[in-house]
Short mmCIF file of C-alpha atoms in Angstrom, two decimals:
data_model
loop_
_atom_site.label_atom_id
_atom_site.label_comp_id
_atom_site.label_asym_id
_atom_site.label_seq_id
_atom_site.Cartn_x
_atom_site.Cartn_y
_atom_site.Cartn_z
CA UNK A 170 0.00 0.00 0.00
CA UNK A 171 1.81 3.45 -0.88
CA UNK A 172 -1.03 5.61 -1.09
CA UNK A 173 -4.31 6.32 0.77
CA UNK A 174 -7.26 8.70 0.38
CA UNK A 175 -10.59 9.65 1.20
CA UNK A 176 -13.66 11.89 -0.94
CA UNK A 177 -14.74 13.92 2.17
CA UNK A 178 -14.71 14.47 6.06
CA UNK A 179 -17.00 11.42 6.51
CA UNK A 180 -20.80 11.67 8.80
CA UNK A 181 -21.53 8.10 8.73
CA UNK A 182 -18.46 6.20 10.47
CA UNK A 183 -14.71 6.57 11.59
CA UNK A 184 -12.20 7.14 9.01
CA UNK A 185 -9.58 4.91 9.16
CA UNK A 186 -7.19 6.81 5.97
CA UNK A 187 -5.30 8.36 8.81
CA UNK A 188 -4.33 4.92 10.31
CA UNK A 189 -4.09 2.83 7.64
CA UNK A 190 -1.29 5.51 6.36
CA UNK A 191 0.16 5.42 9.54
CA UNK A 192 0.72 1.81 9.73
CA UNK A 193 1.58 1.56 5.99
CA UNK A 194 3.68 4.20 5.46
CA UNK A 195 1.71 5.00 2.74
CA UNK A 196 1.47 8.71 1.63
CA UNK A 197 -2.10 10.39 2.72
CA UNK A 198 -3.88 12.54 -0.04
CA UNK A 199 -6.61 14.84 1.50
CA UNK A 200 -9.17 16.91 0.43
CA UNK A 201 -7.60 20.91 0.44
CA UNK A 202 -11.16 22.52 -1.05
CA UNK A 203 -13.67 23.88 0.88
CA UNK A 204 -13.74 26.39 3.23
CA UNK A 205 -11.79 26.88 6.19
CA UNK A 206 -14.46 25.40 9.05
CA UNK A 207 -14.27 22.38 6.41
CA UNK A 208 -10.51 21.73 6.29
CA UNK A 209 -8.82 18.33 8.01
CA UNK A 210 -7.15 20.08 11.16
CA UNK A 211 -4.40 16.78 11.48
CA UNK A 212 -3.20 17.15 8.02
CA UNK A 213 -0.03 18.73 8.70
CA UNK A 214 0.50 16.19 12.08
CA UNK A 215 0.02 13.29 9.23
CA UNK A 216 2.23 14.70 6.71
CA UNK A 217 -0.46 14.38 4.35
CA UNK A 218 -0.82 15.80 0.81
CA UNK A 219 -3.37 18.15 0.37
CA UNK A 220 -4.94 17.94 -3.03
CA UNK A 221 -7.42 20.04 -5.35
CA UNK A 222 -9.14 20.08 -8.37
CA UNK A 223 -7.25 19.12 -11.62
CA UNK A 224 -4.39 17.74 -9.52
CA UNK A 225 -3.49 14.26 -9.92
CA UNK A 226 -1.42 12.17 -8.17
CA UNK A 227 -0.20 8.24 -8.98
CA UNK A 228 -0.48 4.77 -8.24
CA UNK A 229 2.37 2.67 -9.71
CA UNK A 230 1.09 2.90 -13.74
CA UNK A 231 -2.64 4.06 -12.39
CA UNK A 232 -3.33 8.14 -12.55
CA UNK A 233 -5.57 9.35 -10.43
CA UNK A 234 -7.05 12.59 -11.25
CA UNK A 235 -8.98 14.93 -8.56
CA UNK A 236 -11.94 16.14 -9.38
CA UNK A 237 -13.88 19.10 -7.16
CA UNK A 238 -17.44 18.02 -6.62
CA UNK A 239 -19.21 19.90 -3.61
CA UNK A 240 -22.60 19.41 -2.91
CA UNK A 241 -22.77 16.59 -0.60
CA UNK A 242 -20.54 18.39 1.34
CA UNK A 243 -17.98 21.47 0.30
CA UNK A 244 -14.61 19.61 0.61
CA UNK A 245 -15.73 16.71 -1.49
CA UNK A 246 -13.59 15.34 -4.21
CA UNK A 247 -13.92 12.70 -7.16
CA UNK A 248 -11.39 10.25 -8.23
CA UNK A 249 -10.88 9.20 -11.95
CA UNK A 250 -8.85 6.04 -12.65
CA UNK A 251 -6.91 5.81 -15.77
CA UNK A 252 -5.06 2.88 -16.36
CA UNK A 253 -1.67 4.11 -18.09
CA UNK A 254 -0.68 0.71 -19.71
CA UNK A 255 -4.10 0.00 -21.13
CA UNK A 256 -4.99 3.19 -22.47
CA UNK A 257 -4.95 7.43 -22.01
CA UNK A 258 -8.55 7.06 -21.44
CA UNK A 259 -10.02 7.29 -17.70
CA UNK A 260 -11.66 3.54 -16.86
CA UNK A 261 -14.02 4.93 -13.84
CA UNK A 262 -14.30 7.39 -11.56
CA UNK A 263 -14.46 7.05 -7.77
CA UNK A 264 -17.64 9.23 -6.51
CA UNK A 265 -17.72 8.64 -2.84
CA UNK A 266 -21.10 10.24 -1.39
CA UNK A 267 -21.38 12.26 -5.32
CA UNK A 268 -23.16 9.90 -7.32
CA UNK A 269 -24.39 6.77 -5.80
CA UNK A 270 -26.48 3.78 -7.82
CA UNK A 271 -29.68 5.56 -8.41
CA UNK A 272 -29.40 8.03 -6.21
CA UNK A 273 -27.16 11.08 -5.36
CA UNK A 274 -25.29 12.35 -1.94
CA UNK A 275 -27.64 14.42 0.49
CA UNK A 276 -26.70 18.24 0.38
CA UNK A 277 -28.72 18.25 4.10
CA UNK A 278 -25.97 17.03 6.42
CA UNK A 279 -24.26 19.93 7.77
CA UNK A 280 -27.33 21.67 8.52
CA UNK A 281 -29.34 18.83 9.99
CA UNK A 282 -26.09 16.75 11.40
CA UNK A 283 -23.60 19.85 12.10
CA UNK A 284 -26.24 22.54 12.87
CA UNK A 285 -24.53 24.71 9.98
CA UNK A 286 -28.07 26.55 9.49
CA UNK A 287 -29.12 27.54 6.05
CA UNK A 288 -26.52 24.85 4.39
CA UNK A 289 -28.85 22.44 2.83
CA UNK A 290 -30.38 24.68 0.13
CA UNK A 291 -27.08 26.33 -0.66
CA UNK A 292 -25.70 22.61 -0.61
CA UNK A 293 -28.36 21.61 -3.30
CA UNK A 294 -27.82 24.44 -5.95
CA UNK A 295 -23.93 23.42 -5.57
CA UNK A 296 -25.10 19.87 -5.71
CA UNK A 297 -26.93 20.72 -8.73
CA UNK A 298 -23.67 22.31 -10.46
CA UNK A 299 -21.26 19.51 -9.39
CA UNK A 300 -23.94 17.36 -11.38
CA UNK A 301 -23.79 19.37 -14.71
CA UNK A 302 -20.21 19.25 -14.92
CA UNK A 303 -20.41 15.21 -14.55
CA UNK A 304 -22.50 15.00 -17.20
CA UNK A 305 -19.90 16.45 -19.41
CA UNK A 306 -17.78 13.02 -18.85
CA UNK A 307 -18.26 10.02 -21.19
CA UNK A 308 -21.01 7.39 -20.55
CA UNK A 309 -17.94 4.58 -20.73
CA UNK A 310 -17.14 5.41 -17.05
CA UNK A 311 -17.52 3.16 -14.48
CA UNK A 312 -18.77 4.77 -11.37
CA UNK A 313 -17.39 3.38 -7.80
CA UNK A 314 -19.86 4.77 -5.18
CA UNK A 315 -18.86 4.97 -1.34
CA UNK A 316 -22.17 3.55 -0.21
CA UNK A 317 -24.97 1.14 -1.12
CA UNK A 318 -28.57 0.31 -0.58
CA UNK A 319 -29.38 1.32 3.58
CA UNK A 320 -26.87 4.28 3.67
CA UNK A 321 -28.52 7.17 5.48
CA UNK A 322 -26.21 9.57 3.21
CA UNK A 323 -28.97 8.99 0.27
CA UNK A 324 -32.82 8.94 0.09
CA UNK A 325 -33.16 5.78 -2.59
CA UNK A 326 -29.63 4.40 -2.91
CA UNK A 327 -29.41 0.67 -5.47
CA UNK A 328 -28.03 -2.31 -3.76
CA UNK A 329 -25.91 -2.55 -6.44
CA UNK A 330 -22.24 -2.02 -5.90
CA UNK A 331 -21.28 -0.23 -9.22
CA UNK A 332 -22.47 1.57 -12.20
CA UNK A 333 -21.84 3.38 -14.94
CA UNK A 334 -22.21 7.10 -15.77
CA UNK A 335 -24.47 6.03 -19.01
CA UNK A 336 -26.56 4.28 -16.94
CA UNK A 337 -27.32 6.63 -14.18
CA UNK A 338 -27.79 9.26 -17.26
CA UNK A 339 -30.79 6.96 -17.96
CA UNK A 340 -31.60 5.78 -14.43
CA UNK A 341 -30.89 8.16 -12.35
CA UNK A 342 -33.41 10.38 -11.13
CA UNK A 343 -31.11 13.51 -10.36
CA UNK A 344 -30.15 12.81 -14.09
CA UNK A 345 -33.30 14.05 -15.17
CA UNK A 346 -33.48 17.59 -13.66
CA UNK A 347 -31.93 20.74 -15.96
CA UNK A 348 -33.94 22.99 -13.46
CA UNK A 349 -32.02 24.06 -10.64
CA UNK A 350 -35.07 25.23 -8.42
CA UNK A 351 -36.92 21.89 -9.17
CA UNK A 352 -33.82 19.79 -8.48
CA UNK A 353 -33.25 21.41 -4.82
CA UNK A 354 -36.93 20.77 -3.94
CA UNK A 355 -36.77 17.33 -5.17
CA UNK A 356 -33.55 16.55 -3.31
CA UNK A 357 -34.26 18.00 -0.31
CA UNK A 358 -37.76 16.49 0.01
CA UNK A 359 -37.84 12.90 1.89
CA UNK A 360 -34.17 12.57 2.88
CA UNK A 361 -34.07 10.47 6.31
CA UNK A 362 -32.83 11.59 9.83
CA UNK A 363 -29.36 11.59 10.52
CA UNK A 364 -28.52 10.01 13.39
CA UNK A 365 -27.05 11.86 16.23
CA UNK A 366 -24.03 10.43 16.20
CA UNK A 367 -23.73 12.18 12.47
CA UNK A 368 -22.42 14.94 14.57
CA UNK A 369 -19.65 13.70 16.37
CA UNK A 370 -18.45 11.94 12.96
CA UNK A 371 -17.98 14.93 11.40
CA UNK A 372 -15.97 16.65 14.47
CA UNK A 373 -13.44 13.17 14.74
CA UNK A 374 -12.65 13.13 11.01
CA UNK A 375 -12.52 16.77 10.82
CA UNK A 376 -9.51 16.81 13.97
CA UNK A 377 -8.60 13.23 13.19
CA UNK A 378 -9.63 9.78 14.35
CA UNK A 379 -6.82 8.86 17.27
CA UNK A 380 -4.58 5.92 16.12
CA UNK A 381 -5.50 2.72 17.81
CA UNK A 382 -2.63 1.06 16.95
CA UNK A 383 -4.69 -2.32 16.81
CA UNK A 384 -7.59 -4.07 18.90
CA UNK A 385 -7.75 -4.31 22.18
CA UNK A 386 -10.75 -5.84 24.22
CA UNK A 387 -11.96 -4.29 26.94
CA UNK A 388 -11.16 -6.22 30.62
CA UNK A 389 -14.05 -8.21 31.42
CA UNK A 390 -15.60 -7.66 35.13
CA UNK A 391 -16.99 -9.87 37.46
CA UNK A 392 -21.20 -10.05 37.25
CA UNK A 393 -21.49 -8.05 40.49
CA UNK A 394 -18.86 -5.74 40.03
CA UNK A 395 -21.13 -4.60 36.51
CA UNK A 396 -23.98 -4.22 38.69
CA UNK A 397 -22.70 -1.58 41.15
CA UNK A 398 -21.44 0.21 38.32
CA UNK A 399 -25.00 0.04 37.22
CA UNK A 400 -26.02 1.08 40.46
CA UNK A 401 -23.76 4.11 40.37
CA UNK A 402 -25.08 5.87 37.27
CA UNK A 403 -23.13 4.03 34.47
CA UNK A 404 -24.76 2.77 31.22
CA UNK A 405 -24.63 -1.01 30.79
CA UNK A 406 -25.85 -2.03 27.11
CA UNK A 407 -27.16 -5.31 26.91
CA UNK A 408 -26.56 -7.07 23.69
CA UNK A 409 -28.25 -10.62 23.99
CA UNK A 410 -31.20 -11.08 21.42
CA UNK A 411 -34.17 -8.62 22.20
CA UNK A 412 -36.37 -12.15 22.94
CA UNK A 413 -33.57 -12.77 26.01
CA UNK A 414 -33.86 -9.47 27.09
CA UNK A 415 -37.59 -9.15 26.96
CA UNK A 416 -37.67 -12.45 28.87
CA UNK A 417 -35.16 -11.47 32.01
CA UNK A 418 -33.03 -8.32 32.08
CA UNK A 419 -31.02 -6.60 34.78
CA UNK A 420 -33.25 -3.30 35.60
CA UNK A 421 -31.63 -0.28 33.92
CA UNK A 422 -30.02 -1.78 31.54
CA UNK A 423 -30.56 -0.99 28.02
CA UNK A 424 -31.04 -3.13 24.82
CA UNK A 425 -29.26 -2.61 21.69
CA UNK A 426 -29.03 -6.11 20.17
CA UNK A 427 -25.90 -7.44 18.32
CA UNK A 428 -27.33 -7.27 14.71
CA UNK A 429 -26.57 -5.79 11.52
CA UNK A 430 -27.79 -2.29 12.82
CA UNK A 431 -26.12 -2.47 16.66
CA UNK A 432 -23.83 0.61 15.91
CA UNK A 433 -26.64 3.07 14.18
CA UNK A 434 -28.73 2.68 17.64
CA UNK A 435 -25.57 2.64 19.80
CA UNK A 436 -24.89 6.10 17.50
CA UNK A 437 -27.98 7.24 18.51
CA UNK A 438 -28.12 6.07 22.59
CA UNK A 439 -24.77 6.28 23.87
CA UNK A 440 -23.25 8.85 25.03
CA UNK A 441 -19.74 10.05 23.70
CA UNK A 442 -18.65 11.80 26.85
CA UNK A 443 -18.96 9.08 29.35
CA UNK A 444 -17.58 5.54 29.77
CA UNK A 445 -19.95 2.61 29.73
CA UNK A 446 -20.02 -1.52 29.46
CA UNK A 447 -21.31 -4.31 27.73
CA UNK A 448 -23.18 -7.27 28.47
CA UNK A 449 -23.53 -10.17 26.93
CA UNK A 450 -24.78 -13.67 27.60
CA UNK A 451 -23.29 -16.98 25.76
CA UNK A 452 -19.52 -16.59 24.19
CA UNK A 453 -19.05 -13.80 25.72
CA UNK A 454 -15.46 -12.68 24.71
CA UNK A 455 -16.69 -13.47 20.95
CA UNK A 456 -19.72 -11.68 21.18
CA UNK A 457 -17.98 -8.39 23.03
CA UNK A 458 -15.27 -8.62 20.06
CA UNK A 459 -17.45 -7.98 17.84
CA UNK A 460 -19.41 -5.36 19.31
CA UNK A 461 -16.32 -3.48 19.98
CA UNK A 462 -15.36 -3.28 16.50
CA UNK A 463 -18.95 -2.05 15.15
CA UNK A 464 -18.67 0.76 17.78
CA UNK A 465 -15.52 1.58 16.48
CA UNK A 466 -16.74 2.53 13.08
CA UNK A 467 -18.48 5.14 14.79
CA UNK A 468 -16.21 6.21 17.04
CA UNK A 469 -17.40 4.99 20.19
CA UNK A 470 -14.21 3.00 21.95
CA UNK A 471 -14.65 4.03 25.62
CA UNK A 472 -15.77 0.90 26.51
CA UNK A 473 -14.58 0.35 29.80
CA UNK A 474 -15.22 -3.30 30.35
CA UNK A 475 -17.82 -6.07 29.68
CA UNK A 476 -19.34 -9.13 31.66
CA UNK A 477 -21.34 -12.43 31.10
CA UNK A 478 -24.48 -14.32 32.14
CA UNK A 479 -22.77 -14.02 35.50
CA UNK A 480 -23.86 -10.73 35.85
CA UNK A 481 -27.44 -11.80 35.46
CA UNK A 482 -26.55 -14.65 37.95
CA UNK A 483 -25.49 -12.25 40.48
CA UNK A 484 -28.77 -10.30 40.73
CA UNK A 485 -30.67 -13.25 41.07
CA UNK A 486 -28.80 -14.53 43.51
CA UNK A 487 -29.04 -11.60 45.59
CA UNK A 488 -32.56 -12.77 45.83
CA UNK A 489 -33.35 -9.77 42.88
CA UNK A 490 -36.33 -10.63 40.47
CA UNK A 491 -35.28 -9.72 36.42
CA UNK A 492 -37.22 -7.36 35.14
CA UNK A 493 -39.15 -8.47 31.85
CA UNK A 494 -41.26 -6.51 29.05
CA UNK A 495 -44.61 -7.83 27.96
CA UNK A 496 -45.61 -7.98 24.81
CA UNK A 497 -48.99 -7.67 23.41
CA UNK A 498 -50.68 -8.72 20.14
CA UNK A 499 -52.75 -6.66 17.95
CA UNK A 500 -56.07 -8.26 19.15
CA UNK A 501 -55.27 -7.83 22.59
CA UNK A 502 -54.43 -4.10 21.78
CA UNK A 503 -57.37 -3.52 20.68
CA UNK A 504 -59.07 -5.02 23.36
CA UNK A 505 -57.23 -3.14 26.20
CA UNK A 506 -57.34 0.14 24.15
CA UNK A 507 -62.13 -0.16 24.65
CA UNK A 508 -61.12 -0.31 28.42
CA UNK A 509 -58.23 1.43 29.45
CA UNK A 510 -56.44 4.76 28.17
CA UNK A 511 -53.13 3.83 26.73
CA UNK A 512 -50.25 5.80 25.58
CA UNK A 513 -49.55 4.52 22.20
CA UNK A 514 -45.93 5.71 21.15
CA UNK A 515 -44.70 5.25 17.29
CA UNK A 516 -40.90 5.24 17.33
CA UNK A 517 -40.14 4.94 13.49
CA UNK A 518 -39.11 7.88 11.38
CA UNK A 519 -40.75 10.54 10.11
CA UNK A 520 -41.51 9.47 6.49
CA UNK A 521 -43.01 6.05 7.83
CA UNK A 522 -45.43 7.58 10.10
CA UNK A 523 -46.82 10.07 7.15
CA UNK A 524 -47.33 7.01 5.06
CA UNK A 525 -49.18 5.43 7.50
CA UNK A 526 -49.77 5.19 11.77
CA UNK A 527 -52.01 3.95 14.38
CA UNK A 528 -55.24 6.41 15.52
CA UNK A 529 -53.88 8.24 18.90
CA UNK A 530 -50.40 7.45 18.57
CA UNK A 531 -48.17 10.06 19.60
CA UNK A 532 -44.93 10.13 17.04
CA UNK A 533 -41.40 10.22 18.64
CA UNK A 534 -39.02 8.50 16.59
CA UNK A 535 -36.76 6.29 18.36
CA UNK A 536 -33.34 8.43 18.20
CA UNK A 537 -35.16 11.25 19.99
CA UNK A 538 -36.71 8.90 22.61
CA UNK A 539 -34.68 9.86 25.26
CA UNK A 540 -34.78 13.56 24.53
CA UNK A 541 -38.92 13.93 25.14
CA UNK A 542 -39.69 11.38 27.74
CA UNK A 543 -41.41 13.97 29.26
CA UNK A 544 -44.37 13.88 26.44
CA UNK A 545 -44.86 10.60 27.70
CA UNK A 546 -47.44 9.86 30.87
CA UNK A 547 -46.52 7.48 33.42
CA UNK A 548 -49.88 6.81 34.90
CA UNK A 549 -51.26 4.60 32.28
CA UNK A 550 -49.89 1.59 30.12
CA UNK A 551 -47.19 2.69 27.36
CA UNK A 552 -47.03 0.52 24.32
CA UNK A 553 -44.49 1.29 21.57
CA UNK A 554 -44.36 -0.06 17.75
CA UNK A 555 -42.62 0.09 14.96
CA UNK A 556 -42.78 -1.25 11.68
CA UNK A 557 -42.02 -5.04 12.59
CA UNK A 558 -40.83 -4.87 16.20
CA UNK A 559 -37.56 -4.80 16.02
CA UNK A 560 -36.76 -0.97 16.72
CA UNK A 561 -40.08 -0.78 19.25
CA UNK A 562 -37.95 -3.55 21.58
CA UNK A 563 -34.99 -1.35 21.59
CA UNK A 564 -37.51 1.61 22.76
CA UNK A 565 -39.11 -0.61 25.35
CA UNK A 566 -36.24 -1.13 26.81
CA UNK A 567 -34.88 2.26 26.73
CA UNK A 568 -38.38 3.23 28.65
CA UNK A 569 -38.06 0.87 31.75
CA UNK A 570 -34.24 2.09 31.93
CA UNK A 571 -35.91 5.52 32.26
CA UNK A 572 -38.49 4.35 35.05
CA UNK A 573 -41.61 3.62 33.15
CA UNK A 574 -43.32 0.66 35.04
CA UNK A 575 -45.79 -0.66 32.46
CA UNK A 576 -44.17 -0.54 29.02
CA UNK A 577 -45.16 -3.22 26.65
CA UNK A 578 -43.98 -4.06 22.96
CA UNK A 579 -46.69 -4.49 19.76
CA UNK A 580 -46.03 -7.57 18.44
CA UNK A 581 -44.95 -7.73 14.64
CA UNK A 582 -45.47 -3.59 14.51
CA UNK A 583 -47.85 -1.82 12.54
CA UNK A 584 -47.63 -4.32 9.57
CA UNK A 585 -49.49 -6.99 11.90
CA UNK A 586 -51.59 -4.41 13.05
CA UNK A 587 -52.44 -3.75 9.59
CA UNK A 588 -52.70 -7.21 8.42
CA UNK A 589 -55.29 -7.78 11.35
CA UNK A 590 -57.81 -5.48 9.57
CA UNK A 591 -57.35 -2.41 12.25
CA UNK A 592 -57.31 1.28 11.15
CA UNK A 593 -54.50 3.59 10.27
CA UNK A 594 -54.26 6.83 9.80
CA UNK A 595 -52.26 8.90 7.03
CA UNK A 596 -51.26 12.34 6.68
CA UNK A 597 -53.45 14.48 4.62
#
């Protein structure tokens, strides 16, 4: 490896450019456009070679050529490949969050991520520009995206992993704008929540992700030693499958399951200032391994320690009962809904609960849970959903961690509710 780059101060994980150089020896190339609030603050420290528009730099016989393309955000670069020995034509260009499958980059980030206010329309008429000049290049191109289908850095993103610039000219719906004010409208409508953790991406790429030099798991803890921890304010995630959890859980902990999207809801529910442990049940040490290195994609490595079913052990043996959370079926939703008032929470984002939501729900996605518990009475039964269940167990648990006594989870979400015949609700 003798050379390492990236497209743009990343909102969506870690970087690791500034480490892999570092343990390579490999010469960093970094973004030098943008303004000055946008420039990498460590490139100096990292020796790094700051790069702009219509440079180019090399790869053994490949050329790669820099290409400005701001809109996604205003440091962002291109990278088109041209393989010397085969020919003096570019083979493909490297568009990072530019031009995805389908799709294009979100010009909302820094406004709704990094609170820079009034950045996501002026984002989307630069967007717009970036995309005119693009279409100037030949439809031969390949096109190597940064991100595929599930990214929250596009609206409608292919699962595809490449393309090629004739295709998304016939494809692509961005493609098809050559008004500017109709192409910001249309780009800025629908785009998903950021997570929180967005945020704190941007700042650690900006000043530079700390070397790690390597993994290192955290010290594991004896069961009981977890639990005063617990007792003295710390947060304890429990990562055991939500059925586990919902069937015996340590009060206070919270739930954030091991599964392909453990370190988007750890983004969103952990906080970056503070210290805090893991739990987990069977193969512990495996289990912890892994969670360790989702949470550092994101930047979260200040896990101080983890334990086992032994910590589980040790409040029961203290003569402790585990605290559990119901869950209740459609039917018997219903049924308790004709005799008792219920606080009926919908925790999925914004753009699901327009298309469709329970009558009397009260809408507070997920992320924000935490932020308005106080919307939320205590002196009735609380039952969250979501679309399946899977994101309503995460906010079940968060609830009883936060003191509510009778939380309970919907069953299969609002698509069993649905598919039971009851009534929904759309926006008008």
């Amino acid at each position: 490896i003798t050379a390492v780059t990236e497209t743009h101060i990343h909102a969506d994980f870690a970087s690791g450019s500034r480490e892999l150089a570092a343990r390579t020896g490999a010469k960093l190339y970094l973004s030098d456009e943008g303004d000055a609030s946008w420039k990498y603050a460590f490139a100096a420290e990292a020796g790094a070679v700051l790069v702009r528009d219509g440079d180019s730099f090399w790869v053994g016989n490949a050329k790669i050529e820099v290409l400005h393309t701001p809109g996604h955000t205003p440091e962002h670069l291109c990278f088109m490949l041209t393989d010397t020995r085969a020919s003096h034509r570019p083979m493909g260009i490297f568009t990072g969050d530019f031009v995805f499958v389908g799709d294009v980059g979100r010009p909302d980030l820094l406004e709704k991520a990094a609170k820079v206010v009034g950045s996501a329309a002026s984002g989307a008429r630069t967007l717009f520009r970036s995309l005119q000049r693009f279409k100037a290049l030949p439809d031969y191109l390949q096109i190597w995206p940064g991100h595929g289908a599930g990214s929250a850095c596009g609206k409608g993103i292919g699962a595809v992993p490449q393309t090629s610039l004739g295709y998304e000219r016939l494809a692509n719906w961005a493609f098809a704008y050559d008004d500017e004010d109709a192409f910001v409208s249309a780009v800025l409508a629908g785009q998903p929540e950021p997570p929180k953790y967005f945020a704190q991406m941007k700042r650690i790429n900006k000043e530079g992700p700390p070397i790690m030099g390597g993994f290192r798991r955290p010290p594991r803890r004896p069961g009981g030693q977890l639990l005063v921890r617990l007792a003295q304010g710390a947060t304890v995630i429990d990562t055991r499958p939500f059925a586990a959890f919902a069937a015996g859980h340590v009060p206070g902990t919270l739930s954030i399951p091991l599964d392909y999207s453990f370190a988007t809801w750890a983004g969103w529910l952990i906080s970056y200032d503070a210290p805090f442990f893991l739990l987990a049940a069977d193969d512990a040490p495996r289990v912890v391994d892994q969670a360790v290195r989702e949470l550092a994609k994101i930047g979260l490595d200040q896990v101080a320690g983890y334990a086992g079913g032994d910590a589980l052990a040790a409040w029961t043996v203290a003569g402790r009962e585990l605290e559990i959370i119901p869950q209740i079926t459609p039917e018997d939703l219903a049924a308790l809904a004709r005799t008792e008032r219920v606080a009926l929470i919908d925790v999925r984002g914004e753009s699901e609960w327009l298309e469709a939501h329970m009558p009397a729900a009260r809408h507070i996605a997920l992320g924000y849970l935490v932020d308005r518990l106080d919307e939320i009475p205590r002196d009735r039964p609380v039952v969250v959903y979501c679309r399946s269940g899977a994101r309503s167990s995460i906010a079940a648990g968060l609830l009883q961690a936060k003191g509510f006594k009778d939380v309970r989870n919907l069953v299969g979400g609002i698509a069993r509710w649905q598919a039971a015949g009851h009534a929904v609700e759309r926006a008008a």
